[in-house]
XYZ file of C-alpha atoms in Angstrom:
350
model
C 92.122 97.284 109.477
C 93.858 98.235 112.402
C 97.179 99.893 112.681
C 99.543 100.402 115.425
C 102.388 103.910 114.252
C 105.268 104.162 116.940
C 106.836 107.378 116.731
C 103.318 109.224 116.030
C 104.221 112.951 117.204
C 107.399 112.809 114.903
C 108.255 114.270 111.219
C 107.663 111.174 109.591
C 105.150 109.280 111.976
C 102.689 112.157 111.927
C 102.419 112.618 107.835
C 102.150 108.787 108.316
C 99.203 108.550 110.939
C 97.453 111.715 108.684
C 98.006 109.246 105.409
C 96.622 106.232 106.809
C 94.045 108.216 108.563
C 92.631 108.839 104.971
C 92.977 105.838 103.850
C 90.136 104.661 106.682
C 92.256 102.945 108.508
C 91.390 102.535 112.401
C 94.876 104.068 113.739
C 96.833 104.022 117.053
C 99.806 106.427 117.582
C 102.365 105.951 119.930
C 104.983 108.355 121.269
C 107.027 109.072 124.336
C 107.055 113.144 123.088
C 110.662 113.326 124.629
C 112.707 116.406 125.119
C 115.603 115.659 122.047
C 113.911 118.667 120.344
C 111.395 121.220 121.631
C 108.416 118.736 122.276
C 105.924 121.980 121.640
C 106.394 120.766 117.733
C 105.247 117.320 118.324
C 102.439 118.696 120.420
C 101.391 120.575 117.287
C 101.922 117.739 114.874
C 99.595 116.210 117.102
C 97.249 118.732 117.342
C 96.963 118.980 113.316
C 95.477 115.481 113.800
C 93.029 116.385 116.623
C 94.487 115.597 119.550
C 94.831 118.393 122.237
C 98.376 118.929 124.389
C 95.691 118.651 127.728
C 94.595 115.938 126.309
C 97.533 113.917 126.339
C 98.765 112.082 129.509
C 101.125 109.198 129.896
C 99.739 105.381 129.551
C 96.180 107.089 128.881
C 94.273 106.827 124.979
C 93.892 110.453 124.003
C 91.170 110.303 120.761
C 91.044 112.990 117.984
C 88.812 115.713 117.775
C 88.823 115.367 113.975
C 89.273 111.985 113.229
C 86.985 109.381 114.724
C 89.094 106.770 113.938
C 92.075 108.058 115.612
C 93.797 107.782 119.274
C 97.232 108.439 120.524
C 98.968 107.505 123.934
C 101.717 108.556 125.400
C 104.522 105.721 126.491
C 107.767 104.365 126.415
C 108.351 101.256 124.148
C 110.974 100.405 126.423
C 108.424 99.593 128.898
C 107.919 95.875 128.009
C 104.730 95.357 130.357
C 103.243 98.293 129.086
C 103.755 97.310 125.390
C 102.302 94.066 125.619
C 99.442 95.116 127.163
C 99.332 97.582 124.274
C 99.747 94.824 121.403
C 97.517 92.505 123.760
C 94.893 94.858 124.152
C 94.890 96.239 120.218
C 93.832 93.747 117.710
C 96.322 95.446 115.435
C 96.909 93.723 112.010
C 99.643 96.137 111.049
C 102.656 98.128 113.185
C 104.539 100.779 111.494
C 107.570 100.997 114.096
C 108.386 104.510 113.692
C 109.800 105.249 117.539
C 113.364 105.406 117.942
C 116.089 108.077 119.208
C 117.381 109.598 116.002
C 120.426 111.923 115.348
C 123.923 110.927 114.233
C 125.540 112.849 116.627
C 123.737 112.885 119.803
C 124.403 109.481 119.832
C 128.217 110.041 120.539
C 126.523 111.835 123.122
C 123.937 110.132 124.957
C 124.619 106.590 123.731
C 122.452 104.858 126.461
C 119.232 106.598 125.478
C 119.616 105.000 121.830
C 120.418 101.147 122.873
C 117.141 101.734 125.685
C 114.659 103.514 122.566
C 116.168 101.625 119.800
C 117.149 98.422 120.592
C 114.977 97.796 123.911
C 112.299 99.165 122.775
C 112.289 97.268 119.183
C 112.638 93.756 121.049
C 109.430 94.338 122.828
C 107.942 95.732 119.353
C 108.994 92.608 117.954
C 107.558 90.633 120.827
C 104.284 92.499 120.929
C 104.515 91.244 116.949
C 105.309 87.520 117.435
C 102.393 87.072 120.401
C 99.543 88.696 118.607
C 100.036 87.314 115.143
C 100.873 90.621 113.488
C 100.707 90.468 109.753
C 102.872 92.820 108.753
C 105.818 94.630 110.783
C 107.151 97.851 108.958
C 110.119 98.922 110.736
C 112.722 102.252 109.720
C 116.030 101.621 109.379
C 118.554 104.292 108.082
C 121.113 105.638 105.287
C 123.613 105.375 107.653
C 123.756 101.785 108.251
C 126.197 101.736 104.765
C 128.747 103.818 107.214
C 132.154 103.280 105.244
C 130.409 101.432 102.284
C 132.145 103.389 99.310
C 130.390 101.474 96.852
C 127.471 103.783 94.791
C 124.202 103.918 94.590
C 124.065 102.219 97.881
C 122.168 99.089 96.807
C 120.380 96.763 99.683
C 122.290 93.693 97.948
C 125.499 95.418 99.206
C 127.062 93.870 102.846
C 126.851 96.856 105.755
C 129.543 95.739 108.218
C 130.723 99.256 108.849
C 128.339 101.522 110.653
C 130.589 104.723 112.218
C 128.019 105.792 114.475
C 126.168 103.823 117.120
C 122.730 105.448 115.880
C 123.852 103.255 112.517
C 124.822 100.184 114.792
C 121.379 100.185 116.226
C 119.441 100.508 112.863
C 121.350 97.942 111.788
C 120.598 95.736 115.141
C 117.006 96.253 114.167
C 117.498 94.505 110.754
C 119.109 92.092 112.569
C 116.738 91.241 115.270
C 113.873 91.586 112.597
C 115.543 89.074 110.286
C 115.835 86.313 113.817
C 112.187 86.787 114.189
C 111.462 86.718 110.930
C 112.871 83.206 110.884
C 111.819 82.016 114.070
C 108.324 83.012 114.014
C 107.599 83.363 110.572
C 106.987 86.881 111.279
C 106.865 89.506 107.992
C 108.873 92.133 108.418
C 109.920 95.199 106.065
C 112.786 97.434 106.915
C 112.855 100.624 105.478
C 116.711 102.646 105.378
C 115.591 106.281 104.911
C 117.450 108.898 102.788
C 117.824 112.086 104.745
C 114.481 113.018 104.850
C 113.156 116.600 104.601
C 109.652 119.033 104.164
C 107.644 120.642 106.348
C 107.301 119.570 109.677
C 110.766 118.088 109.939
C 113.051 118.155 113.044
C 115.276 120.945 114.223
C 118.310 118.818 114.321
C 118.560 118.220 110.652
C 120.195 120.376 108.455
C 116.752 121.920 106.544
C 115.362 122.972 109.294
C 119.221 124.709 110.759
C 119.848 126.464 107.381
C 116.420 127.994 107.011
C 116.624 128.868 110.732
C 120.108 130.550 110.324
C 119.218 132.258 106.999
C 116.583 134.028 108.141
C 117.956 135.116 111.285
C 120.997 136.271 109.741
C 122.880 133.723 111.578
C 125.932 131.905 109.499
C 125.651 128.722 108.413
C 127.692 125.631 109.354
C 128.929 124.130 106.602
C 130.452 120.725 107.554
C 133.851 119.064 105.243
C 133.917 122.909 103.866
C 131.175 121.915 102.185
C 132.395 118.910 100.256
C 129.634 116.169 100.939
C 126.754 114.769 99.381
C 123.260 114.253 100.395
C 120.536 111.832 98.612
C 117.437 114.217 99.684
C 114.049 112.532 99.813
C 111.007 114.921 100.182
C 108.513 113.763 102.998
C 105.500 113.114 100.955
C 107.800 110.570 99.232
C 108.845 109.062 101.856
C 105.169 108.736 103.020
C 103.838 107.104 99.564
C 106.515 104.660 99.996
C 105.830 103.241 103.221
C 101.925 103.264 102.894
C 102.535 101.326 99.733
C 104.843 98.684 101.079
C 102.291 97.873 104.214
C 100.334 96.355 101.454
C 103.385 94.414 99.924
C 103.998 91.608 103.020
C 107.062 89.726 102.080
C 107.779 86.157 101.674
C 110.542 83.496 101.687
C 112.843 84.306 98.766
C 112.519 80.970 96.731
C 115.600 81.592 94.854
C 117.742 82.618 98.028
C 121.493 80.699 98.082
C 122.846 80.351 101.366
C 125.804 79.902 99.883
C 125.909 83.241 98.211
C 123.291 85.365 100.785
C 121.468 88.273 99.507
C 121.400 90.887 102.306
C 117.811 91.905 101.243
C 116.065 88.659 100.924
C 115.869 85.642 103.094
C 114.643 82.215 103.159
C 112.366 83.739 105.778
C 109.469 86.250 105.363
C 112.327 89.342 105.345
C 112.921 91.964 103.285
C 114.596 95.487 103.261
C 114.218 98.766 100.947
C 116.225 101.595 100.257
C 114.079 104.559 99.935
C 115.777 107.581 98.374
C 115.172 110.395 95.659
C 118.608 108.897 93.632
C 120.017 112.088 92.908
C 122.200 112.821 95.527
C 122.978 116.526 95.433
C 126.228 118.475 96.464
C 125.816 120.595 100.005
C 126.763 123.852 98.139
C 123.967 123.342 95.826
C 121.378 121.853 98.427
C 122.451 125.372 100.191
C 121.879 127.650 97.151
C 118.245 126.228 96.896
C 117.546 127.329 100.369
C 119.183 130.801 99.757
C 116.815 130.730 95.908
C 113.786 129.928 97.965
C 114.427 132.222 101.036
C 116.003 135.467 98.472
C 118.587 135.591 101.199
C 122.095 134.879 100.685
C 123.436 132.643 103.175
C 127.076 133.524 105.759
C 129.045 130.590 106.025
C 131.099 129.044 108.635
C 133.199 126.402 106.830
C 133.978 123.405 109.604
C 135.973 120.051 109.255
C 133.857 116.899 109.040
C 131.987 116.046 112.161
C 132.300 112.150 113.861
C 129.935 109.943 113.094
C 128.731 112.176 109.303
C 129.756 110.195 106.044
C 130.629 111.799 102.851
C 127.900 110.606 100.410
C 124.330 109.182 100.767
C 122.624 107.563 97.430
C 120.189 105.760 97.174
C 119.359 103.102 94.526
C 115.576 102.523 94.707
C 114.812 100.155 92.123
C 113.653 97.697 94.478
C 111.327 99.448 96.206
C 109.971 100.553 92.524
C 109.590 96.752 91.557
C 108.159 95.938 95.150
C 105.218 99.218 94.932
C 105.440 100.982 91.347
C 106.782 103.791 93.300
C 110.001 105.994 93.136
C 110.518 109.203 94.735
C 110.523 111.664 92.458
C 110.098 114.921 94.168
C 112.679 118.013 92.917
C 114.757 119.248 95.656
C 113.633 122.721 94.694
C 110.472 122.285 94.632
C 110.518 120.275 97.888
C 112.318 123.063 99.642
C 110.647 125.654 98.536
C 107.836 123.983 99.899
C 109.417 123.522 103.212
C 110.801 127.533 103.385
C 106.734 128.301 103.102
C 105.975 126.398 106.033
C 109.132 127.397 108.249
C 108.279 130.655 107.648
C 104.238 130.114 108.173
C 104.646 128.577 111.520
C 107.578 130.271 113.050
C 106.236 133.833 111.812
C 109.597 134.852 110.221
């Protein structure tokens, strides 16, 4: 089997490319290894998976130097000739659409670079898809897309008509678009909304990887809605077992979808979309006080008013994705973080 994983020097692509790896799969990754975060830590994602920083060169195949049946390249899905070529050129049975421009708030900052990576980019993923008879698209959406949804656990059965960021808007554009295709083209296609994902590995702009950075160097913390939110956190490994077990679960038509009375989740079309979450959504004071447990430092504080774009409460309700695989994430946040101090502290020598 061959697999094409966009997004392949990220936090979640690269525990994905190592899983499927494993799993004896023939395995391209794709990344543009931009500059949102210090690019040296996808480098060494990379390099956990054999491929060499020299090695790696825009529009060229770079191949591991531990895993024969692994290559990366470097380009832009935004680049519609060069993606075609890509798909054309493959042979891939599967794509795991991983590549996007994440971060809540940098999209109220740079809101053209998330229409060009997320929605741009995912129209030529889904062309590259429709052309070369894909089997199977898996595709990440987000948490956010339930933006003012009040209603908990978030269920995937629930409407999401209020995103309050434009990083949500675009997720939900991809569901969208993937649902059109889906229907045109008979095309199977998974989404995926993620549940603030964390573990080793995991980007500097999310709020693991700031609190263990602040705590141990004696920096204060900043501690958003004084600290009154809520966060469903899923470890990575979770997050990992649940996509590599829904690549094997390509959806059909719904036979018992009512257009009358639409199910957001299911279609009459080869369509379907999974919350994936640890459903146990845990107060930020608390998430904090298992950093400061598994660091033996206690935190400083800076208590700030809510930020645009955040939302007060993720949950997830994952019982779908547990009917759809067998699987639920189950990891303890303790556990999980303590897991995640151990490597923060490994590779940045503190």
């Amino acid at each position: 089997m061959n697999i094409l994983i966009t997004g392949a020097a990220g936090f979640i692509g690269s525990a994905v490319c190592e899983r499927f790896i494993k799993k004896g799969f023939n395995v391209t990754g794709l990344d543009n290894i931009n500059s949102y975060y210090d690019p040296q830590l996808k480098y060494d994602r990379l390099a956990a998976l054999g491929i060499k920083k020299e090695n790696v060169d825009w529009y060229k195949f770079a191949k591991s130097e531990i895993h024969s049946n692994f290559s990366f390249i470097r380009m832009n899905l935004e680049d519609n000739q060069a993606t075609q070529m890509l798909f054309a050129n493959g042979d891939f049975d599967i794509v795991i659409n991983l590549g996007a421009q994440a971060g809540v708030r940098y999209s109220i900052e740079n809101p053209h670079a998330y229409v060009e990576s997320n929605v741009d980019g995912f129209i030529n993923i889904l062309e590259g898809c429709r052309h070369n008879k894909i089997k199977h698209l898996v595709y990440a959406s987000s948490s956010s897309v339930y933006g003012l949804n009040g209603k908990v656990p978030f269920s995937e059965h629930d409407g999401i008509a209020h995103p309050v960021s434009l990083y949500a808007a675009t997720k939900k554009s991809n569901e969208l678009m993937a649902h059109a295709y889906s229907k045109l083209y008979n095309l199977p296609t998974t989404g995926l909304r993620f549940f603030t994902v964390y573990g080793p590995w995991g980007r500097p702009d999310m709020s693991p990887f700031l609190f263990m950075d602040a705590i141990l160097h004696d920096r204060p913390l900043k501690v958003f809605n004084n600290g009154d939110m809520w966060r469903d956190f899923t470890y990575i490994d979770d997050i990992v077992e649940g996509i590599v077990r829904i690549a094997d679960v390509i959806p059909t038509p719904n036979p018992d979808w009512d257009e009358k009375n639409p199910d957001p989740a299911t279609s009459s079309a080869p369509y379907r979309v999974y919350n994936i979450g640890n459903q146990k959504p845990t107060r930020l004071m608390d998430y904090i006080s298992c950093i400061e447990k598994a660091t033996g430092i206690e935190a400083k504080k800076d208590f700030l008013p809510m930020q645009p774009g955040d939302v007060y409460q993720t949950y997830a309700d994952s019982s779908a994705l547990a009917e759809a695989t067998g699987f639920s994430p189950n990891t303890d946040l303790q556990d999980g973080i303590n897991r995640t101090v151990e490597w923060f502290r490994s590779y940045f020598n503190c």
